[in-house]
mmCIF file of C-alpha atoms and ligand atoms in Angstrom:
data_model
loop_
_atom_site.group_PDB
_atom_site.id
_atom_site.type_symbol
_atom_site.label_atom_id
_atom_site.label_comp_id
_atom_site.label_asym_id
_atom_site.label_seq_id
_atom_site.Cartn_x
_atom_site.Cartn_y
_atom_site.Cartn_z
ATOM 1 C CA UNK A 26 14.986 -21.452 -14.260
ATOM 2 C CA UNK A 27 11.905 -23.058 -12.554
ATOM 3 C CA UNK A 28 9.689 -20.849 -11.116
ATOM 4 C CA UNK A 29 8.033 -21.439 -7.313
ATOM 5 C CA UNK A 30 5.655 -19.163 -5.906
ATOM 6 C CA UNK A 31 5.272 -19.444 -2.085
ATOM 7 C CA UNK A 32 2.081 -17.269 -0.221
ATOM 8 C CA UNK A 33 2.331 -16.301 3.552
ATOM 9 C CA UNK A 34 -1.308 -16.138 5.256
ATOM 10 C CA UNK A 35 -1.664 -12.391 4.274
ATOM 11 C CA UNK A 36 -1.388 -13.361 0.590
ATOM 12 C CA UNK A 37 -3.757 -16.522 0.916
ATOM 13 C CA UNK A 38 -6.656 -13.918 -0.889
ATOM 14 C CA UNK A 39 -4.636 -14.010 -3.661
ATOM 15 C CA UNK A 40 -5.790 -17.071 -5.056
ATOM 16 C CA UNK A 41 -2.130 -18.155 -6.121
ATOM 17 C CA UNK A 42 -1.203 -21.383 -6.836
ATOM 18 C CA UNK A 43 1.583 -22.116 -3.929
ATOM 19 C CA UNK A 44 4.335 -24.315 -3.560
ATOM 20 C CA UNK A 45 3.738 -26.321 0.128
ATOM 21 C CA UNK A 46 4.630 -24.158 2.684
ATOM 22 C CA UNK A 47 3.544 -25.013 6.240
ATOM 23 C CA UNK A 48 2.466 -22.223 7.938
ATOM 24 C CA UNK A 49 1.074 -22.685 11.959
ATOM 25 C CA UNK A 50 1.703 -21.242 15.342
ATOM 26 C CA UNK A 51 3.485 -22.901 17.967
ATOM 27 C CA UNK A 52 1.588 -23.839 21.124
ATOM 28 C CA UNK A 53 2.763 -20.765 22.852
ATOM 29 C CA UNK A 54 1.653 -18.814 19.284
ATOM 30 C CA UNK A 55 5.406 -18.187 17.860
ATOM 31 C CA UNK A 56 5.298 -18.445 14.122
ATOM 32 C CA UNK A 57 6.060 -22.237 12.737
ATOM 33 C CA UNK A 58 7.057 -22.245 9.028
ATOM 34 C CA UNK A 59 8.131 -25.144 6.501
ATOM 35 C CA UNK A 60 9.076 -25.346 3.286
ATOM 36 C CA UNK A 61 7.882 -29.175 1.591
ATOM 37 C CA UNK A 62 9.111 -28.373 -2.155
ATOM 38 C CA UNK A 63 12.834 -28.631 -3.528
ATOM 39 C CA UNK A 64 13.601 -25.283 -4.487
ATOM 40 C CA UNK A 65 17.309 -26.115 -5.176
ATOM 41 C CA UNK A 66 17.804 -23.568 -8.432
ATOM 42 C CA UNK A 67 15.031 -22.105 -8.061
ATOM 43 C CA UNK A 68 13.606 -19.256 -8.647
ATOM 44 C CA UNK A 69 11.671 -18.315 -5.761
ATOM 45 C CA UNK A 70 8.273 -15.675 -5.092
ATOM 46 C CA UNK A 71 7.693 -14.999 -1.399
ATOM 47 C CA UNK A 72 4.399 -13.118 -1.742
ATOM 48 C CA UNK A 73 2.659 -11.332 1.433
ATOM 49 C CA UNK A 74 2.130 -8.019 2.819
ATOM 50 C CA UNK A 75 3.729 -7.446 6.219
ATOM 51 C CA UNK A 76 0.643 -5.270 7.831
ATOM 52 C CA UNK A 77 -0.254 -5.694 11.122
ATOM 53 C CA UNK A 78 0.037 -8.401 12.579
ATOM 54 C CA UNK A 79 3.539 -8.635 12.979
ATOM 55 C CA UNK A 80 3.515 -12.716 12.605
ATOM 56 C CA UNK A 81 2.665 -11.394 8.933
ATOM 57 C CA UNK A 82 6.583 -10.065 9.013
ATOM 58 C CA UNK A 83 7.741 -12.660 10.872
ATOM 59 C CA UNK A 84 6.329 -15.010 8.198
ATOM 60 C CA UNK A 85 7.958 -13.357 5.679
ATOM 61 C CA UNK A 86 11.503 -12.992 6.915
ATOM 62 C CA UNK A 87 11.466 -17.173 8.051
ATOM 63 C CA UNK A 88 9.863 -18.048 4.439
ATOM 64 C CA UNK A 89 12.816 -15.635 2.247
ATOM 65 C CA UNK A 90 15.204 -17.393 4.610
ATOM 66 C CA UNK A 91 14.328 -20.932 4.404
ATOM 67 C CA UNK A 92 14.370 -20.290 0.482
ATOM 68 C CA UNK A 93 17.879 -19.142 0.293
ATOM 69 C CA UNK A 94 18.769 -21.833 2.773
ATOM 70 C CA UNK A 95 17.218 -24.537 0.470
ATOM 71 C CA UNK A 96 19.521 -23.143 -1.860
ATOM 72 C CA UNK A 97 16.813 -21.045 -4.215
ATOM 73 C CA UNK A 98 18.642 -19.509 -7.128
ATOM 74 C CA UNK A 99 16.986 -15.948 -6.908
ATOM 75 C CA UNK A 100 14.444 -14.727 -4.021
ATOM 76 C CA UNK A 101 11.932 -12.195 -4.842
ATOM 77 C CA UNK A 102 10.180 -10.864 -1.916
ATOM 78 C CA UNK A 103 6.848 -9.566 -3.314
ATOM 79 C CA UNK A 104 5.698 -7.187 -0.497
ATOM 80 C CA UNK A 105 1.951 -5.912 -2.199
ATOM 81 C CA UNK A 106 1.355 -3.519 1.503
ATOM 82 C CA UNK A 107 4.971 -3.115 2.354
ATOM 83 C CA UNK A 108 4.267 -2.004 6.289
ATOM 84 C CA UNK A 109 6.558 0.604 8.606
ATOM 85 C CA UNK A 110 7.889 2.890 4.955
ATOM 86 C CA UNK A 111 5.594 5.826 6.375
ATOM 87 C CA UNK A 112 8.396 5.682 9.189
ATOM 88 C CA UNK A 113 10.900 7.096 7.002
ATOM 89 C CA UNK A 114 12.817 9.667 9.110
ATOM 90 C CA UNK A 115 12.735 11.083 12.801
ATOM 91 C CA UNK A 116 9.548 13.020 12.458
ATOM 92 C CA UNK A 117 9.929 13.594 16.148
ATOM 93 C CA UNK A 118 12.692 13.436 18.424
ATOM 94 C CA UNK A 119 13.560 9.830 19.536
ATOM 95 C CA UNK A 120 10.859 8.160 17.033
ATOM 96 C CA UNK A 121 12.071 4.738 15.173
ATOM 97 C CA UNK A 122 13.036 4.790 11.692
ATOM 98 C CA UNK A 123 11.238 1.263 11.127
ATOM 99 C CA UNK A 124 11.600 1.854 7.453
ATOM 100 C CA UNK A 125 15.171 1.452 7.676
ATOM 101 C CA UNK A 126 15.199 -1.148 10.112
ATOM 102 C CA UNK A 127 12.616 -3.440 8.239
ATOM 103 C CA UNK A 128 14.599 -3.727 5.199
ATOM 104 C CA UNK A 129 17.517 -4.784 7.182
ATOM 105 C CA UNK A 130 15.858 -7.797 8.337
ATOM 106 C CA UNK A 131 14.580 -8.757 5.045
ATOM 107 C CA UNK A 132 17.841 -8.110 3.503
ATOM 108 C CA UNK A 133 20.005 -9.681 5.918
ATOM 109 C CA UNK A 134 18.339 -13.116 5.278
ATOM 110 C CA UNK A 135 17.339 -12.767 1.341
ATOM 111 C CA UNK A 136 20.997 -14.656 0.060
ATOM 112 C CA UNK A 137 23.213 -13.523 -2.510
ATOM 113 C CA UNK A 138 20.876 -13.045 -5.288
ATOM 114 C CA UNK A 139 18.097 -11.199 -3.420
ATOM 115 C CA UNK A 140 15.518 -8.481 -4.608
ATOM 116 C CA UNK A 141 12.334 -6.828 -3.504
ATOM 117 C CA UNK A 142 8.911 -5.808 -4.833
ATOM 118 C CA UNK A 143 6.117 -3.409 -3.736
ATOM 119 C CA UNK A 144 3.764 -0.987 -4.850
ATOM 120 C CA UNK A 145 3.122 2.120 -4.184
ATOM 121 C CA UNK A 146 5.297 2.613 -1.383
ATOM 122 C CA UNK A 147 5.306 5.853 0.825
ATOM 123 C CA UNK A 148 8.165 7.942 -0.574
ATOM 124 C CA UNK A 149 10.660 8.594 -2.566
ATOM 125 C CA UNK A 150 12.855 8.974 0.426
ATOM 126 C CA UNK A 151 12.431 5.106 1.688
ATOM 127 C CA UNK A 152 14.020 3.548 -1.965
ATOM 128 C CA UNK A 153 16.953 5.220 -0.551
ATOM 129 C CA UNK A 154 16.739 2.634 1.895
ATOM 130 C CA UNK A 155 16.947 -0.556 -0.512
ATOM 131 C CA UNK A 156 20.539 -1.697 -0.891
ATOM 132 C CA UNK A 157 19.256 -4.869 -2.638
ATOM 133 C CA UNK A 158 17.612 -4.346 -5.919
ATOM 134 C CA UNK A 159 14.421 -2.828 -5.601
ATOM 135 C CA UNK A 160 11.014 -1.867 -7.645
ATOM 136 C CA UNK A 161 8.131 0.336 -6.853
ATOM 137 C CA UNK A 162 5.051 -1.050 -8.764
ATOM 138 C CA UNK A 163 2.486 1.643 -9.935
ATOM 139 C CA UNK A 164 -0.952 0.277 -9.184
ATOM 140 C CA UNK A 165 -2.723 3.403 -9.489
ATOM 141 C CA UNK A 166 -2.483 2.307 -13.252
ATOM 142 C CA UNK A 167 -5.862 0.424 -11.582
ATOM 143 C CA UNK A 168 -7.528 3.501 -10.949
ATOM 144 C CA UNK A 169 -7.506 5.215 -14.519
ATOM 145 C CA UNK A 170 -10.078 3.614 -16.609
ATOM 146 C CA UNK A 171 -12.911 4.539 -13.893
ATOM 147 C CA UNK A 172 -11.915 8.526 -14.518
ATOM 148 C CA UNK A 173 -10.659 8.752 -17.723
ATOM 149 C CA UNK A 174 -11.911 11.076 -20.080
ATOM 150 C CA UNK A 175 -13.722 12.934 -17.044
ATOM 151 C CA UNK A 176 -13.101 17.163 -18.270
ATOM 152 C CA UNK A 177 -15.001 18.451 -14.686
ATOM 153 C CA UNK A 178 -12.913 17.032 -12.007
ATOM 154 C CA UNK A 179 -9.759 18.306 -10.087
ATOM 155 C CA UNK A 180 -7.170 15.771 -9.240
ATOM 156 C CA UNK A 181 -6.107 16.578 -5.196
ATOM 157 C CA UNK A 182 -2.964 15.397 -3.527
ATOM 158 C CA UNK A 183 -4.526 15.747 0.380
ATOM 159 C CA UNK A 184 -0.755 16.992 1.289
ATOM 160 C CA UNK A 185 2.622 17.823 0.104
ATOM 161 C CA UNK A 186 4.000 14.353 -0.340
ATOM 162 C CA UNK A 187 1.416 13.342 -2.323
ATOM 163 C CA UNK A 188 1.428 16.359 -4.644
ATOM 164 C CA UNK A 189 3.518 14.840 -7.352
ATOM 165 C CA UNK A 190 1.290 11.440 -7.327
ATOM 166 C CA UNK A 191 -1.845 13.940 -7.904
ATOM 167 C CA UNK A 192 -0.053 15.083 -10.867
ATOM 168 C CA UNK A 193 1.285 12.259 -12.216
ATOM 169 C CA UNK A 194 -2.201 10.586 -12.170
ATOM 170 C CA UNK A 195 -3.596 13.708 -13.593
ATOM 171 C CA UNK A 196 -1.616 13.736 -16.159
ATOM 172 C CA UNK A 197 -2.040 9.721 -16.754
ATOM 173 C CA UNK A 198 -5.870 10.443 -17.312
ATOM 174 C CA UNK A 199 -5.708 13.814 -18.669
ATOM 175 C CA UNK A 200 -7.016 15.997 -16.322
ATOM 176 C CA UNK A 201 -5.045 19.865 -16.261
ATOM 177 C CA UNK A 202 -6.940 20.632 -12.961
ATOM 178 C CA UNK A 203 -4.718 19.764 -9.709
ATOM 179 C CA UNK A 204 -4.824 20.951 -5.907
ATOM 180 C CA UNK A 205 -2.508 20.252 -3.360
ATOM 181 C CA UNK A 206 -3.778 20.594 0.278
ATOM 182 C CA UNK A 207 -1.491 22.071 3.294
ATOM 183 C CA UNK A 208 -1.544 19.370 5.606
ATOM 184 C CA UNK A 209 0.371 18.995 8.711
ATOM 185 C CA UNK A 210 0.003 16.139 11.658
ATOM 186 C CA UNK A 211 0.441 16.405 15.194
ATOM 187 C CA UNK A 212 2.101 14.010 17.388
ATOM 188 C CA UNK A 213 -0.900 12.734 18.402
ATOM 189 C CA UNK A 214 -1.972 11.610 15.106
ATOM 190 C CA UNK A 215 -4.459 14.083 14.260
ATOM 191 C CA UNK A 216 -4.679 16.066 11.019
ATOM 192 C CA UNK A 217 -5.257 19.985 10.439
ATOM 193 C CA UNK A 218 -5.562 21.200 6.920
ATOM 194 C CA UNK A 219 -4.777 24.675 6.661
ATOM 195 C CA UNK A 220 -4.582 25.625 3.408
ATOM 196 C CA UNK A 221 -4.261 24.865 -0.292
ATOM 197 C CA UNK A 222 -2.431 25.241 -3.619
ATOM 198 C CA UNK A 223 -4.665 25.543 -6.651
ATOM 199 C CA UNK A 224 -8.174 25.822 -7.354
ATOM 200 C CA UNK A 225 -11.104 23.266 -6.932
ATOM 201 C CA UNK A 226 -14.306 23.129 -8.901
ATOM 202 C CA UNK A 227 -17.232 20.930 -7.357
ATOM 203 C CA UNK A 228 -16.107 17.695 -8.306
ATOM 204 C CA UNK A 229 -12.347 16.095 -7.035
ATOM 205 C CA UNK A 230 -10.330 13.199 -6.669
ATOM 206 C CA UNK A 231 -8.175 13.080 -3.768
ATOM 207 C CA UNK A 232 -5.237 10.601 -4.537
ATOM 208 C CA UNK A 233 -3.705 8.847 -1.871
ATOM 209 C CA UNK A 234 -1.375 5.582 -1.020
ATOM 210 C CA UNK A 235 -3.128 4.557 2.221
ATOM 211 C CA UNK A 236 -6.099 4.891 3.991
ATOM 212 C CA UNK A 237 -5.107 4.083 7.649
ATOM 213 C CA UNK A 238 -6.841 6.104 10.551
ATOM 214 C CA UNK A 239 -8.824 7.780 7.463
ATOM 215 C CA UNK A 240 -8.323 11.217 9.376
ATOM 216 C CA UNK A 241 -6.042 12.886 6.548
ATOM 217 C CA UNK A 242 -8.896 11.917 3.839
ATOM 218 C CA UNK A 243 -12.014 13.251 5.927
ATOM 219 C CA UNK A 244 -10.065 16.466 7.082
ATOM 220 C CA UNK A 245 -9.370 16.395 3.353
ATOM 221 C CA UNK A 246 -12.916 16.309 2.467
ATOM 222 C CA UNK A 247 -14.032 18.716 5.321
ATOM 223 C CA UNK A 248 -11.411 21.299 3.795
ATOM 224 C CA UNK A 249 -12.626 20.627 0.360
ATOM 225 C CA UNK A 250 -16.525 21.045 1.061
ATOM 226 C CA UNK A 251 -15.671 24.027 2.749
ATOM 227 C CA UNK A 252 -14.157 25.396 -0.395
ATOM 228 C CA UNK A 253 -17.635 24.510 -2.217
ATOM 229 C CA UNK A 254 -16.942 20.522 -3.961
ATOM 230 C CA UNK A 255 -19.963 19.319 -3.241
ATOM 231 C CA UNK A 256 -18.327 15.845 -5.361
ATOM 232 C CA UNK A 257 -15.442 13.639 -3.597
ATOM 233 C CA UNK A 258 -14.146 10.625 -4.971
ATOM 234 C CA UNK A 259 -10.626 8.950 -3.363
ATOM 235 C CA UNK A 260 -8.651 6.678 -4.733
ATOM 236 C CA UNK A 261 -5.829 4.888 -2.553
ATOM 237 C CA UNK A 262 -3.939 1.750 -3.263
ATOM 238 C CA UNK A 263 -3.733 0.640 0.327
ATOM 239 C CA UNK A 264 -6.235 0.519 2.573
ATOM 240 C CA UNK A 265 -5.273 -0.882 6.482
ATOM 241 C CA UNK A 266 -8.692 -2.550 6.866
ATOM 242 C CA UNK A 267 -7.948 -3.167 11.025
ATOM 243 C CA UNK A 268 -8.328 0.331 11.646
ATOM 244 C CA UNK A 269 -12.155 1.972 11.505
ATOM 245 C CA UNK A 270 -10.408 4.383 9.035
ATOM 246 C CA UNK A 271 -12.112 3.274 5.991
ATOM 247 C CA UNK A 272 -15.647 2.664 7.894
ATOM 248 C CA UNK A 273 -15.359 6.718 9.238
ATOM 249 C CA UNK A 274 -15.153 7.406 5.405
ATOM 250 C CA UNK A 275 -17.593 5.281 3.913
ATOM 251 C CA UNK A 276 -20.223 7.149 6.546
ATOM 252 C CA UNK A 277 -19.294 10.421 5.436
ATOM 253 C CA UNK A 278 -22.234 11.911 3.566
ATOM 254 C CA UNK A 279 -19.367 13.797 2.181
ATOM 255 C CA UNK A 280 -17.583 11.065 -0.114
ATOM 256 C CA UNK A 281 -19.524 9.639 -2.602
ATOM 257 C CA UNK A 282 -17.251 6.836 -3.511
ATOM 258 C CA UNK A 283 -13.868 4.644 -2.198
ATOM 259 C CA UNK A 284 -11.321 3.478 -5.028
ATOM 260 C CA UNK A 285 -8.566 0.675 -3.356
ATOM 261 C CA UNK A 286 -7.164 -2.980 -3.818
ATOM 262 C CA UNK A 287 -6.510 -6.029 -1.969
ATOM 263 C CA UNK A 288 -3.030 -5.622 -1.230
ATOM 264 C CA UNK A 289 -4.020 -5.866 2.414
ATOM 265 C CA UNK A 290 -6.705 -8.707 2.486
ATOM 266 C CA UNK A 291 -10.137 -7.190 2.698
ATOM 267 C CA UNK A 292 -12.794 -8.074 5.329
ATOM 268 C CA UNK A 293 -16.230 -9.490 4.320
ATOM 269 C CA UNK A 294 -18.173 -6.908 5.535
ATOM 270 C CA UNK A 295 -16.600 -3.667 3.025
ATOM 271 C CA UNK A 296 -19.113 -1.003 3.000
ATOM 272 C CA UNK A 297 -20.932 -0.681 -0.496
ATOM 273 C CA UNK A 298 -19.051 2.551 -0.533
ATOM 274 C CA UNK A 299 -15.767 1.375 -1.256
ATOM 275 C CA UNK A 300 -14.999 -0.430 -4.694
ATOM 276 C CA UNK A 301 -12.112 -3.072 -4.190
ATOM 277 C CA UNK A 302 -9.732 -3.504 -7.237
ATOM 278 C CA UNK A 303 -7.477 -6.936 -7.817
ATOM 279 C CA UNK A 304 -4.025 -6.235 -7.857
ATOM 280 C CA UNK A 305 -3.952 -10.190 -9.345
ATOM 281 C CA UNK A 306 -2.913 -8.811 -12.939
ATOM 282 C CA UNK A 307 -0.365 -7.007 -11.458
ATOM 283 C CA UNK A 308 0.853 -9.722 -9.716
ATOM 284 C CA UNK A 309 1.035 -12.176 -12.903
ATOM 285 C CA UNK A 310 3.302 -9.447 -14.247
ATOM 286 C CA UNK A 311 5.376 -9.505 -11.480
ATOM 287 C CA UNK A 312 5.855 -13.137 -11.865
ATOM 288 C CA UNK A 313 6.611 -13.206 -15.788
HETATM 289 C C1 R5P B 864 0.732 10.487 4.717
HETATM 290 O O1 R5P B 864 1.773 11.051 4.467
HETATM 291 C C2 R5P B 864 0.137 9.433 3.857
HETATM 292 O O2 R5P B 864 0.310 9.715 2.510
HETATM 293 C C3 R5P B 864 -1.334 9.233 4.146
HETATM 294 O O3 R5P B 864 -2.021 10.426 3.862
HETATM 295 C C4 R5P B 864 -1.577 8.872 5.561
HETATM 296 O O4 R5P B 864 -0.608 8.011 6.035
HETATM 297 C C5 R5P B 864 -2.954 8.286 5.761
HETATM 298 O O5 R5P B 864 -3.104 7.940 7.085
HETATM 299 P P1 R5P B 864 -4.428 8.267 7.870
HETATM 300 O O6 R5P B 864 -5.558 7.599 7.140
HETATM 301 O O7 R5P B 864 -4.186 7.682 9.230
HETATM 302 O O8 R5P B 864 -4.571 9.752 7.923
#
């Protein structure tokens, strides 16, 4: 089966060698999209993430839909940041579940033979979402070969949910050492660390999927100097660069270095701090 790969704007950092898809904004600035290849039989690659904006989503959902409608074989929706999974339940009373509702709207226009891609998404609990086939692709894989072999360090998921990615990295790189913080968030956003599950020496890793507002990772690191580390690296596959997150973190005298890809495009002006990864290997798997 032929193979076409198609790129939305928030993939264009990618590199990838695109079929012609038209991508502009209306006068009024509604998303135009249009598909100039044949993709009859096809099998087809939508590739973006689906951060903020939402014309990044919008993008997405018209491109998987003009595929099927020109009659594409197979559509693969390759989602590298896939947005709105954090909102996963009803955290409090009368919140959205955008989780679910997102993958309605991709999966009501993918066709017959429809599947999605990410990596590193939230939870667990938002695969149970998918009705379409679905894979979660590990790109902390990324991450090992800077820590490998390190004996001094201790491996810290900064709350419950990210307890069993601390240990599964751990173990990956063969570290025994693991700490999981007690982290809870208000409804205003803000983050209180109030305790924690294992023992730290004075050098860590705090794992993580996202950095967004950044507030989890420096309460993190507050907690953690507290406790005497005096050494904090962080690793996390997504980083929301709109945000001043990642900027709050990069001036903290208290992290000495920022592990995270491109699967949100990066801006040109990345503190020295922070040491972007490709996820383009992973990618040419993905597409194999
Ligand atoms: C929370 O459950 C996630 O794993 C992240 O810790 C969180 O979403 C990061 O967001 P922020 O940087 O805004 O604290």
């Amino acid at each position: 089966m032929q193979k076409v790969i198609l790129t939305t704007e928030s993939a264009k950092h990618f590199s990838l060698s695109s079929a012609r898809m038209n991508i502009g904004r209306f006068p009024g600035g509604e998303v135009s999209l249009a598909i100039k290849e044949g993709l009859s039989g096809a099998e087809v690659f939508v590739v973006g993430s689906i951060n903020a904006p939402a014309e990044n989503l919008l993008e997405m959902v018209f491109a998987i839909d003009t595929a099927a409608r020109l009659g594409a074989k197979k559509v693969t929706a390759v989602i590298p940041y896939f947005a709105y999974l954090r909102a996963d339940r009803e955290k409090f009373p009368g919140d959205s579940v955008s989780a679910g509702t997102i993958i309605k709207m991709l999966e009501a226009v993918g066709g017959p033979n429809f599947n999605i891609v990410s990596l590193n998404i939230h939870s667990p609990r938002a695969k149970e979402f998918f009705k379409v086939p679905f894979s979660d692709v590990d790109a902390e894989v990324l991450f090992e070969e800077k820590f490998i072999g390190l004996k001094d360090i201790t491996i810290v998921g900064p709350d419950e949910g990210a307890g069993s990615r601390a240990r599964d990295f751990a173990r990956k790189i063969g570290i025994n050492n693991i700490a999981i913080l007690d982290k809870e968030r208000a409804e205003d956003g803000s983050v209180k660390i109030s305790g924690i599950l294992g023992a730290v020496g004075k050098k860590v890793l705090i794992i993580d999927d996202i950095i967004d507002s950044g507030a989890t990772l420096l309460k993190a690191s507050e907690f953690l100097k507290e406790k005497g580390v005096n050494e904090i690296y962080i690793a996390a596959v997504h980083t929301v660069w709109r945000g001043e997150g990642f900027q709050k973190l990069a001036e903290s005298d208290l992290v000495k270095k920022i592990y995270t890809t491109d699967t949100i495009a990066p801006p040109d002006n990345v503190p020295e701090k922070i040491e972007i990864i490709s996820i383009a290997p992973i990618l040419q798997k993905i597409f194999s």
